[in-house]
Amino acid sequence: MTANQETLSILCLGVDLPWVAKVCRDEELNVDLKELPWSEAASAQLQDLTQDVVLVGESAFRQWRDWAQAVALRPVIVVTEKIEEGLVTAALRWGALDALSTKEVGRLGARLQGIAYRRVGRELVGEILSYLEESVLIARSRPNDGHEIVYRNPACVRRMGAVSGYSSDRLLCLSPGPRTDMRKLDEIRHELRAGHPVRAELIDYRSDGEMSWTEFSAAPLSVPGYWVAVSRDVSRRHESEDNAQRLRELVIKSQKHENTAVLAAGIAHDFNNILTGIVGSAELARMALPPEHAVQADIETIIQASERAAELNRELLDFAGPGKGALEPVYLNSMVTTMLVILRSRMQKSIVVRKALRPDIPPIEADPAEIQQVMLNLCMNASEAMAEAGGTLSITTDRVDIGDDERGRFAYGWPQPGPHAVFEVSDTGRGMDSALTARVFEPFFTTKEGARGIGLSVVLSIVKAYRGGIDIDTSPGGGTTVRIVLPAAPERERRRPEKVQRVREAEHRTILFVDDEEMLRSLAQRALEPLGYRVLVAPDGVEAVRIFRENMTEIDLVVLDLSMPRKGGEDAFKEMHALDERVPVLLCCGYDEASAREKTRGALFAGYLAKPFGVGTLIETVRATLAKAVS
């Protein structure tokens, strides 16, 4: 369709209508002519007219030049009986497309033809803008009254809804709300008033009241007083960035925790060796002295102190990596009932305990001792937060199904999708600020005088080991709620642990004791040799394999440390087992038996000796293992 076939709407303001109609007929233009008698009141009507072109007579232009501000988005042609240079200059200065005399009929016709063609282009641009997802808005400045919107594409209409008022916020397609950065918005408004282009992102509120992030830019157009603004919703990008930042923080926390766990494991291993030497030597001294000797009381104090140190060391090992050997179905409700019996004896009478246990909680597959440790640690921390003023301790169990989009919402841990059991502890204590909350699970961090700061670190280690998650809700003076989710037990029969084979019938009592601590090797010799055992010793796995190869027909039992330089206990066991699988091997390490078996990937050891151990424990374990080997 050509421009000649389009209908061109023309407004005549103080211009002879019949003369204009004749010009259009000569140019074969389809037109819709309207006439607006010149008056001061005509300015208000111009605001609502949508003509393609406005023809303004000389008298109207000379008496009222503000018409340019009202119709500047539409082509304006000034028509006069006689062309004067001052009139032409004034018309062009005020934004008119042209100024011509009534004698220049051909020139007027050409101008109208051009406008008709350009209107087709404007309609195409408008159609293109209607397909944009970004909000596009055109506004013009109003003296001392913000901006007036003169165009909005459909996306802008959907985003902003009905428009009322003329504030600068509307120019930016903004609806400020409670979370909008008002300081930043004031800076933007200042830039707009100064006529500067702006580009920024702010929290905005849609027409339905929902919060979103808006990216916008606004800039002045070449026509004085007119602005264009483009905005788009970038909430998804902000959500992705927030999730990525949250994931980075979780990774950093996890790495920090794992690095500290490795350090704790190393310290605990060396500490166990030292404690074993202390306990063993003390017991040997006690055995060498008569019961009534005055030193016996001091020896007993040494042994008791070593036992307390061993308990602390076990906590370090639990933090380093809790064992999951004795897995069985654990029902949280039953465990809460059992745990409360222990808890009530440790809590102050001023603390009221309430429980809300959901009956249909799925069981979890875990070590019951570890889950009880988690519950006790959380409840004891909650009760200590209310020690001064008393309060209410609430224990809740629940069930929840975690979806793929919910895994990352936990402050600690990354649970797998699926059904989970929930254990929640709430207190009405003093609560915590954000800085303290961020550190509560850090190893050795504590605000309590005399505490070790290991309990909550162990809780986190256990929950992470079972692929669970932890959330904390707290504020200063508002109490604290800790929520733990643990995956429900799978619907399958639990695999039974393998039994140790008893294969060798001993004829001699020769023991190979393997440990990298000379103090422990000496202890073993001093404890066992007086009983008639022959004790061979090796400082590492390499030497142990060599001695075993040379004496394997005489060796009845191997006591083997798990962690050693050059060659560890697991590799040494494999080589000795390949030489003679009938010789029983007693595993010796600082981990509990279940953890040790997991670390050695199910190797068939004849028994287990936990560090630190005393002389009596060493002797009884050696005797029992040898007895089983010959039975």
XYZ file of C-alpha atoms in Angstrom:
631
model
C 0.000 0.000 0.000
C 1.458 3.386 -0.997
C 1.369 6.588 0.951
C -1.186 8.039 -1.506
C -3.642 5.351 -0.493
C -3.305 6.176 3.223
C -5.519 8.731 4.927
C -3.498 11.643 6.245
C -5.063 13.521 9.179
C -4.396 17.274 9.069
C -5.267 19.897 11.667
C -5.640 23.496 10.467
C -5.001 26.093 13.161
C -5.757 29.544 11.750
C -5.303 28.289 8.130
C -7.940 28.397 5.359
C -9.438 24.887 5.219
C -10.717 24.971 1.574
C -7.279 26.035 0.343
C -5.651 23.104 2.102
C -8.292 20.733 0.714
C -7.517 21.877 -2.848
C -3.764 21.339 -2.361
C -4.444 17.776 -1.155
C -6.742 17.030 -4.122
C -4.091 18.230 -6.536
C -1.565 15.873 -4.876
C -4.114 13.012 -4.863
C -3.792 12.661 -1.116
C -6.493 10.967 0.973
C -6.909 13.339 3.900
C -8.995 13.849 6.992
C -9.147 17.609 7.592
C -10.028 19.191 10.911
C -10.170 22.879 11.751
C -9.493 24.362 15.156
C -10.388 28.041 15.483
C -7.528 30.015 16.947
C -7.914 30.892 20.626
C -5.945 30.661 23.847
C -8.187 27.736 24.892
C -7.038 25.750 21.871
C -3.841 24.750 23.720
C -5.739 22.334 25.957
C -7.328 20.639 22.926
C -3.969 20.204 21.229
C -2.886 17.880 24.033
C -5.469 15.267 23.016
C -5.320 15.526 19.218
C -3.492 12.863 17.230
C -3.201 14.453 13.753
C -0.346 13.500 11.457
C 0.450 17.153 10.681
C -0.537 20.575 12.035
C -0.778 23.625 9.750
C -0.473 26.865 11.748
C -1.385 30.287 10.398
C 0.869 33.319 10.828
C -1.432 35.103 13.263
C -1.732 32.064 15.500
C 2.028 31.499 15.478
C 2.896 35.139 16.252
C 0.391 35.418 19.087
C 0.936 32.051 20.706
C 4.223 30.253 20.290
C 3.667 27.755 23.116
C 1.834 25.563 20.585
C 5.271 24.162 19.682
C 5.560 22.519 23.083
C 2.136 20.919 22.675
C 2.600 19.402 19.223
C 6.356 19.002 18.801
C 6.087 15.228 18.362
C 3.954 15.896 15.245
C 5.174 17.757 12.148
C 4.239 21.450 12.206
C 4.169 23.676 9.112
C 3.753 27.448 9.499
C 1.670 28.969 6.618
C 1.740 32.724 5.930
C 0.657 35.099 3.152
C 4.150 36.442 2.779
C 7.436 34.898 3.865
C 9.558 36.983 6.207
C 13.034 35.943 7.358
C 12.262 36.660 11.010
C 9.139 34.491 10.883
C 10.961 31.591 9.256
C 13.768 31.802 11.799
C 11.337 31.885 14.712
C 9.329 28.948 13.303
C 12.403 26.760 12.832
C 13.730 27.740 16.242
C 10.495 26.522 17.819
C 10.757 23.167 16.061
C 8.544 23.670 13.006
C 9.202 21.408 10.032
C 8.888 24.293 7.567
C 7.555 27.811 7.037
C 6.042 28.656 3.594
C 3.662 31.063 1.886
C 0.243 30.320 0.450
C 1.795 30.777 -2.993
C 4.109 27.767 -2.534
C 1.403 25.190 -3.219
C 3.800 22.657 -4.750
C 6.117 22.897 -1.771
C 3.265 22.295 0.650
C 2.111 19.302 -1.413
C 5.619 17.816 -1.389
C 5.840 18.288 2.361
C 2.528 16.523 2.899
C 3.585 13.662 0.637
C 6.795 13.230 2.645
C 4.882 13.260 5.897
C 2.552 10.557 4.562
C 5.529 8.336 3.724
C 7.180 8.973 7.065
C 3.984 8.112 8.885
C 4.201 4.613 7.452
C 7.702 4.401 8.923
C 6.450 5.609 12.303
C 3.732 2.998 12.295
C 6.297 0.302 11.562
C 8.511 1.569 14.372
C 5.515 1.554 16.711
C 4.721 -2.012 15.709
C 8.328 -3.035 16.341
C 8.290 -1.372 19.764
C 5.128 -3.287 20.647
C 7.024 -6.573 20.272
C 9.836 -5.575 22.622
C 9.930 -7.182 26.073
C 11.656 -4.070 27.414
C 9.480 -1.200 28.574
C 9.840 1.840 26.292
C 8.491 5.211 27.383
C 8.656 8.717 25.922
C 7.921 11.698 28.156
C 8.274 15.424 28.078
C 9.228 17.802 30.808
C 6.553 19.843 32.488
C 7.567 23.132 34.109
C 8.033 22.487 37.837
C 5.943 19.329 37.620
C 8.067 16.340 36.662
C 7.353 14.657 33.349
C 4.286 13.850 31.299
C 4.176 10.514 29.486
C 3.311 10.817 25.798
C 4.049 7.237 24.675
C 4.292 3.781 26.239
C 4.734 0.489 24.442
C 2.594 -2.504 25.550
C 5.384 -3.934 27.730
C 5.539 -0.668 29.640
C 1.755 -0.638 30.075
C 1.811 -4.199 31.446
C 4.605 -3.364 33.847
C 3.358 -0.030 35.169
C -0.397 -0.456 34.902
C -2.446 2.719 35.057
C -0.410 5.918 35.177
C -1.292 8.818 37.394
C 0.759 11.894 38.162
C 3.847 13.250 36.488
C 6.699 12.339 38.849
C 10.246 11.599 37.759
C 9.751 8.016 38.904
C 7.279 7.495 36.069
C 9.883 8.604 33.568
C 12.062 5.790 34.905
C 9.176 3.286 34.846
C 9.573 2.992 38.623
C 7.163 2.429 41.470
C 9.308 2.826 44.609
C 8.479 0.705 47.655
C 9.761 -0.356 51.093
C 13.023 -1.901 49.816
C 13.868 0.692 47.163
C 17.156 2.486 47.756
C 15.703 5.968 48.231
C 19.118 7.601 48.572
C 20.137 6.284 45.180
C 16.774 7.274 43.730
C 17.239 10.847 44.947
C 20.624 10.972 43.226
C 18.998 9.804 39.984
C 16.266 12.421 40.262
C 18.930 15.090 40.717
C 20.653 13.957 37.514
C 17.356 14.048 35.627
C 16.614 17.577 36.782
C 20.078 18.583 35.575
C 19.270 17.104 32.146
C 21.874 14.354 32.372
C 21.322 10.827 31.020
C 21.079 8.162 33.739
C 21.552 4.398 33.893
C 21.059 2.321 37.037
C 19.396 -0.651 38.732
C 16.934 -0.381 41.601
C 14.415 -2.488 43.469
C 11.032 -1.719 41.956
C 7.425 -2.791 42.507
C 5.180 -3.971 39.689
C 1.599 -2.846 39.273
C 0.477 -5.936 41.232
C 2.746 -5.008 44.160
C 5.336 -7.736 43.551
C 8.948 -6.711 44.139
C 11.458 -6.920 41.292
C 14.835 -5.581 40.186
C 14.629 -3.034 37.346
C 17.457 -2.009 35.043
C 16.702 1.296 33.319
C 18.257 4.072 31.317
C 16.853 7.507 30.516
C 18.253 10.115 28.146
C 17.105 13.419 26.647
C 16.080 13.458 22.966
C 17.165 15.992 20.417
C 13.795 17.749 20.741
C 14.120 20.016 23.804
C 12.168 18.819 26.831
C 11.603 15.245 25.621
C 13.041 12.084 27.149
C 13.124 8.408 26.289
C 13.408 5.717 28.970
C 13.968 1.977 28.517
C 13.678 -0.493 31.390
C 13.610 -4.243 31.861
C 13.097 -6.720 34.658
C 16.441 -8.238 35.730
C 15.159 -10.117 38.787
C 16.202 -13.488 37.387
C 19.739 -12.279 36.804
C 19.946 -10.975 40.368
C 18.536 -14.254 41.651
C 21.146 -16.196 39.667
C 23.916 -13.923 40.952
C 22.649 -14.304 44.535
C 22.537 -18.091 44.145
C 26.035 -18.130 42.648
C 27.357 -15.991 45.511
C 25.612 -18.235 48.030
C 27.149 -21.285 46.385
C 30.609 -19.665 46.477
C 30.188 -18.946 50.184
C 29.066 -22.535 50.809
C 32.110 -23.857 48.939
C 34.433 -21.594 50.935
C 32.821 -22.683 54.193
C 33.056 -26.317 53.153
C 36.723 -26.004 52.167
C 37.512 -24.188 55.408
C 35.748 -26.875 57.395
C 37.443 -29.712 55.496
C 40.900 -28.170 55.858
C 40.375 -27.765 59.588
C 39.100 -31.345 59.775
C 42.282 -32.630 58.129
C 44.347 -30.644 60.631
C 42.266 -31.972 63.533
C 42.698 -35.560 62.319
C 46.464 -35.157 62.206
C 46.594 -33.615 65.667
C 44.316 -36.315 67.082
C 46.457 -39.099 65.599
C 49.654 -37.781 67.185
C 47.831 -36.999 70.422
C 46.523 -40.571 70.622
C 50.041 -41.946 70.346
C 51.225 -39.645 73.153
C 48.253 -40.557 75.356
C 48.821 -44.254 74.769
C 52.416 -43.881 75.930
C 51.309 -41.918 79.007
C 48.539 -44.345 79.990
C 50.612 -47.426 79.273
C 53.634 -46.198 81.181
C 51.461 -45.165 84.118
C 49.842 -48.586 84.242
C 53.221 -50.316 84.068
C 54.404 -48.140 86.953
C 51.265 -48.975 88.932
C 51.811 -52.712 88.320
C 55.466 -52.464 89.410
C 54.656 -50.825 92.733
C 52.852 -52.327 95.714
C 49.213 -51.219 96.088
C 49.942 -49.291 99.284
C 52.744 -47.224 97.764
C 52.288 -43.446 98.178
C 52.833 -42.851 94.422
C 49.801 -44.965 93.476
C 47.453 -41.988 94.020
C 49.515 -39.817 91.672
C 49.578 -42.579 89.076
C 45.795 -42.869 89.297
C 45.501 -39.095 88.755
C 47.693 -39.390 85.632
C 45.494 -42.189 84.278
C 42.239 -40.303 84.966
C 43.579 -37.107 83.362
C 44.646 -39.143 80.328
C 41.157 -40.617 80.065
C 39.643 -37.116 80.019
C 42.141 -36.095 77.356
C 41.201 -39.213 75.379
C 37.541 -38.156 75.505
C 38.454 -34.744 74.080
C 40.512 -36.446 71.402
C 37.548 -38.596 70.386
C 35.579 -35.383 69.831
C 38.363 -34.135 67.571
C 38.189 -37.360 65.566
C 34.398 -37.100 65.338
C 34.837 -33.573 63.982
C 37.469 -34.764 61.503
C 35.126 -37.349 60.046
C 32.292 -39.069 61.899
C 32.019 -42.775 61.288
C 28.938 -44.262 59.660
C 29.729 -47.933 60.213
C 26.884 -49.063 62.457
C 24.098 -47.861 60.187
C 20.555 -48.760 61.155
C 17.086 -47.218 60.897
C 16.808 -44.384 63.415
C 13.405 -42.971 64.401
C 13.781 -39.374 65.541
C 10.700 -39.399 67.775
C 11.952 -42.376 69.794
C 15.402 -40.850 70.026
C 13.987 -37.529 71.289
C 12.169 -39.366 74.067
C 15.385 -41.179 75.068
C 17.481 -38.039 74.772
C 15.146 -36.024 77.013
C 15.811 -38.403 79.888
C 19.523 -37.506 79.656
C 18.849 -33.832 78.961
C 16.568 -33.109 81.920
C 19.253 -34.127 84.396
C 21.683 -31.584 82.892
C 19.341 -28.604 82.524
C 18.323 -25.957 85.015
C 14.868 -26.228 86.569
C 13.960 -22.766 85.233
C 13.889 -24.086 81.659
C 10.603 -25.531 80.399
C 10.867 -28.242 77.731
C 8.139 -28.585 75.136
C 8.015 -31.076 72.312
C 5.864 -31.384 69.197
C 6.570 -34.705 67.475
C 4.886 -35.473 64.183
C 3.811 -39.137 64.177
C 4.576 -40.092 60.557
C 8.285 -39.162 60.480
C 10.247 -41.432 58.107
C 13.259 -43.190 59.652
C 16.766 -42.138 58.703
C 19.676 -44.518 58.151
C 22.420 -43.501 60.568
C 24.529 -44.361 63.583
C 22.185 -43.801 66.570
C 25.045 -42.593 68.785
C 25.894 -39.823 66.307
C 22.297 -38.641 65.958
C 21.921 -38.594 69.740
C 25.129 -36.550 69.920
C 23.647 -34.027 67.443
C 20.455 -33.732 69.486
C 22.262 -33.348 72.810
C 24.696 -30.750 71.483
C 21.904 -28.596 70.041
C 19.702 -28.900 73.136
C 22.563 -28.178 75.536
C 23.546 -25.081 73.531
C 19.928 -23.917 73.601
C 19.636 -24.462 77.362
C 22.919 -22.628 78.002
C 21.555 -19.637 76.044
C 18.743 -19.447 78.645
C 20.866 -20.246 81.703
C 20.568 -16.783 83.268
C 16.878 -15.961 82.874
C 15.334 -19.327 82.077
C 12.931 -19.830 79.199
C 11.345 -22.422 76.930
C 13.170 -25.105 74.962
C 11.032 -26.430 72.100
C 11.850 -29.658 70.257
C 9.989 -30.368 67.027
C 10.095 -33.182 64.494
C 8.578 -33.012 61.038
C 8.936 -34.359 57.518
C 9.597 -32.455 54.311
C 10.139 -33.179 50.630
C 13.053 -31.161 49.231
C 12.917 -30.209 45.552
C 15.772 -29.403 43.191
C 15.140 -25.671 43.587
C 15.255 -25.842 47.408
C 18.625 -27.533 47.928
C 20.631 -24.304 47.960
C 18.518 -22.466 50.535
C 20.188 -24.092 53.542
C 22.868 -22.110 55.343
C 24.961 -25.275 55.722
C 24.926 -28.461 53.675
C 23.488 -29.386 50.291
C 20.704 -31.982 50.764
C 19.741 -34.274 47.912
C 16.184 -33.985 46.520
C 13.647 -36.275 48.157
C 11.937 -37.006 51.497
C 13.683 -35.860 54.674
C 13.123 -36.070 58.413
C 13.318 -32.775 60.314
C 14.674 -32.126 63.815
C 14.259 -28.588 65.145
C 15.407 -26.982 68.404
C 14.186 -23.516 69.478
C 15.031 -21.452 72.530
C 13.830 -18.144 73.919
C 17.346 -17.025 74.836
C 19.347 -13.965 73.918
C 19.735 -14.842 70.231
C 22.630 -13.870 67.986
C 23.542 -11.164 65.503
C 24.592 -11.969 61.930
C 28.320 -11.813 62.692
C 28.031 -14.373 65.484
C 25.656 -16.587 63.492
C 28.201 -16.845 60.684
C 30.760 -18.338 63.080
C 28.802 -20.717 65.325
C 29.872 -23.833 63.400
C 33.514 -22.842 63.120
C 35.861 -25.323 64.832
C 37.090 -24.168 68.249
C 34.978 -20.988 68.152
C 33.022 -20.331 71.349
C 31.663 -17.445 73.417
C 31.384 -19.551 76.585
C 34.147 -19.365 79.141
C 35.922 -22.690 79.604
C 34.252 -24.327 76.573
C 36.176 -26.027 73.768
C 34.049 -24.944 70.821
C 33.937 -28.405 69.248
C 30.305 -29.477 69.843
C 28.616 -27.575 67.016
C 31.496 -28.363 64.649
C 30.834 -32.053 65.310
C 27.118 -31.458 64.642
C 27.956 -29.934 61.253
C 30.366 -32.762 60.405
C 27.767 -35.423 61.216
C 24.958 -33.696 59.309
C 27.180 -33.169 56.262
C 28.371 -36.790 56.426
C 24.737 -37.915 56.093
C 24.111 -35.365 53.290
C 21.719 -33.305 55.370
C 21.248 -29.573 55.783
C 21.135 -26.992 58.592
C 19.280 -23.682 58.832
C 19.502 -21.070 61.605
C 16.879 -18.428 62.392
C 17.984 -15.987 65.066
C 18.209 -12.321 65.999
C 19.490 -10.393 69.034
C 16.935 -10.805 71.804
C 14.702 -12.974 69.614
C 15.871 -16.463 70.518
C 17.339 -19.058 68.169
C 15.926 -21.872 66.066
C 18.194 -24.514 64.521
C 16.565 -26.740 61.913
C 18.225 -29.923 60.666
C 17.012 -32.071 57.769
C 18.318 -35.605 57.239
C 17.486 -37.845 54.261
C 14.901 -40.545 54.866
C 16.163 -44.143 54.856
C 15.909 -45.821 51.432
C 13.323 -48.525 50.917
C 15.736 -51.449 50.862
C 17.175 -54.106 53.168
C 20.250 -52.900 54.994
C 23.471 -54.736 54.162
C 24.848 -56.721 57.095
C 28.462 -56.205 58.163
C 30.877 -58.911 57.140
C 32.182 -61.282 59.805
C 35.867 -61.636 60.561
C 37.283 -64.996 59.477
C 39.103 -67.097 62.046
C 41.590 -69.135 60.000
C 44.888 -69.730 61.795
C 45.734 -72.266 64.465
C 48.695 -70.830 66.373
C 51.618 -72.897 67.666
C 53.842 -69.999 68.799
C 53.215 -66.662 70.497
C 55.239 -64.244 68.421
C 53.744 -60.817 67.885
C 54.782 -58.234 65.285
C 53.937 -54.765 66.675
C 53.979 -52.034 63.986
C 53.772 -48.314 64.924
C 55.684 -45.171 63.956
C 55.960 -44.049 67.610
C 59.008 -45.509 69.354
C 57.316 -44.889 72.717
C 54.453 -47.243 71.781
C 56.756 -49.921 70.414
C 58.683 -49.831 73.700
C 55.422 -49.950 75.654
C 54.279 -53.050 73.780
C 57.545 -54.855 74.500
C 57.508 -53.901 78.193
C 53.865 -54.976 78.558
C 53.888 -58.246 76.604
C 57.359 -59.727 76.946
C 57.108 -60.255 80.739
C 54.051 -62.438 79.984
C 56.071 -64.730 77.729
C 55.324 -63.192 74.334
C 58.072 -62.623 71.809
C 57.594 -59.095 70.415
C 59.041 -57.957 67.077
C 58.686 -54.262 66.300
C 58.644 -52.194 63.078
C 58.491 -48.371 62.692
C 56.559 -48.309 59.379
C 54.835 -50.441 56.778
C 57.928 -51.055 54.666
C 59.904 -52.479 57.583
C 56.850 -54.414 58.776
C 56.478 -56.238 55.439
C 60.203 -57.070 55.435
C 60.094 -58.507 58.953
C 56.887 -60.408 58.190
C 58.377 -61.927 55.053
C 61.423 -63.146 56.996
C 59.471 -64.455 60.016
C 55.977 -65.279 58.767
C 56.219 -68.953 59.780
C 56.782 -67.831 63.387
C 54.490 -64.785 63.648
C 51.154 -65.525 65.315
C 49.703 -62.031 65.381
C 50.319 -58.613 63.804
C 49.310 -55.447 65.688
C 49.235 -52.853 62.901
C 48.934 -49.041 63.125
C 46.761 -47.502 60.404
C 48.596 -44.183 59.805
C 52.364 -44.434 59.245
C 55.053 -42.835 57.035
C 56.500 -44.520 53.903
C 53.787 -47.207 53.808
C 50.482 -47.000 55.667
C 48.761 -49.811 57.536
C 46.246 -50.599 54.778
C 48.921 -51.172 52.117
C 51.103 -53.114 54.535
C 48.149 -55.338 55.416
C 47.498 -56.131 51.737
C 51.114 -57.204 51.181
C 51.242 -59.322 54.334
C 47.870 -60.848 53.563
C 49.131 -61.780 50.098
C 52.162 -63.544 51.682
C 50.099 -65.450 54.274
C 46.412 -64.780 54.709
C 46.143 -67.049 57.775
C 48.009 -64.677 60.125
C 45.487 -62.549 62.067
C 46.029 -58.788 61.962
C 44.838 -56.554 64.796
C 44.161 -53.028 63.550
C 45.313 -50.238 65.871
C 44.225 -46.588 65.333
C 42.492 -43.598 66.875
C 39.202 -44.009 64.979
C 36.235 -45.998 66.241
C 35.931 -49.482 64.760
C 33.193 -48.593 62.263
C 35.166 -45.611 60.910
C 38.349 -47.654 60.735
C 36.640 -50.393 58.744
C 35.168 -47.807 56.395
C 38.584 -46.193 55.853
C 40.169 -49.598 55.113
C 37.340 -50.426 52.683
C 36.206 -53.576 54.452
C 39.583 -55.315 54.855
C 39.167 -58.447 57.039
C 41.072 -57.568 60.195
C 40.937 -60.020 63.047
C 40.213 -57.332 65.615
C 40.440 -53.712 66.568
C 42.441 -51.850 69.213
C 41.424 -48.226 69.805
C 43.975 -45.582 70.740
C 44.681 -44.479 73.345
C 44.811 -47.823 75.167
C 46.195 -48.956 78.484
C 48.412 -51.928 79.207
C 45.495 -53.985 80.467
C 43.473 -53.288 77.313
C 46.451 -54.210 75.117
C 47.016 -57.504 76.925
C 43.335 -58.517 76.951
C 42.859 -57.625 73.251
C 45.962 -59.596 72.218
C 44.827 -62.621 74.251
C 41.284 -62.496 72.859
C 42.461 -62.146 69.254
C 44.887 -65.070 69.570
C 42.166 -67.168 71.195
C 39.773 -66.472 68.338
C 42.472 -67.308 65.794
C 42.967 -70.832 67.161
C 39.301 -71.579 67.892
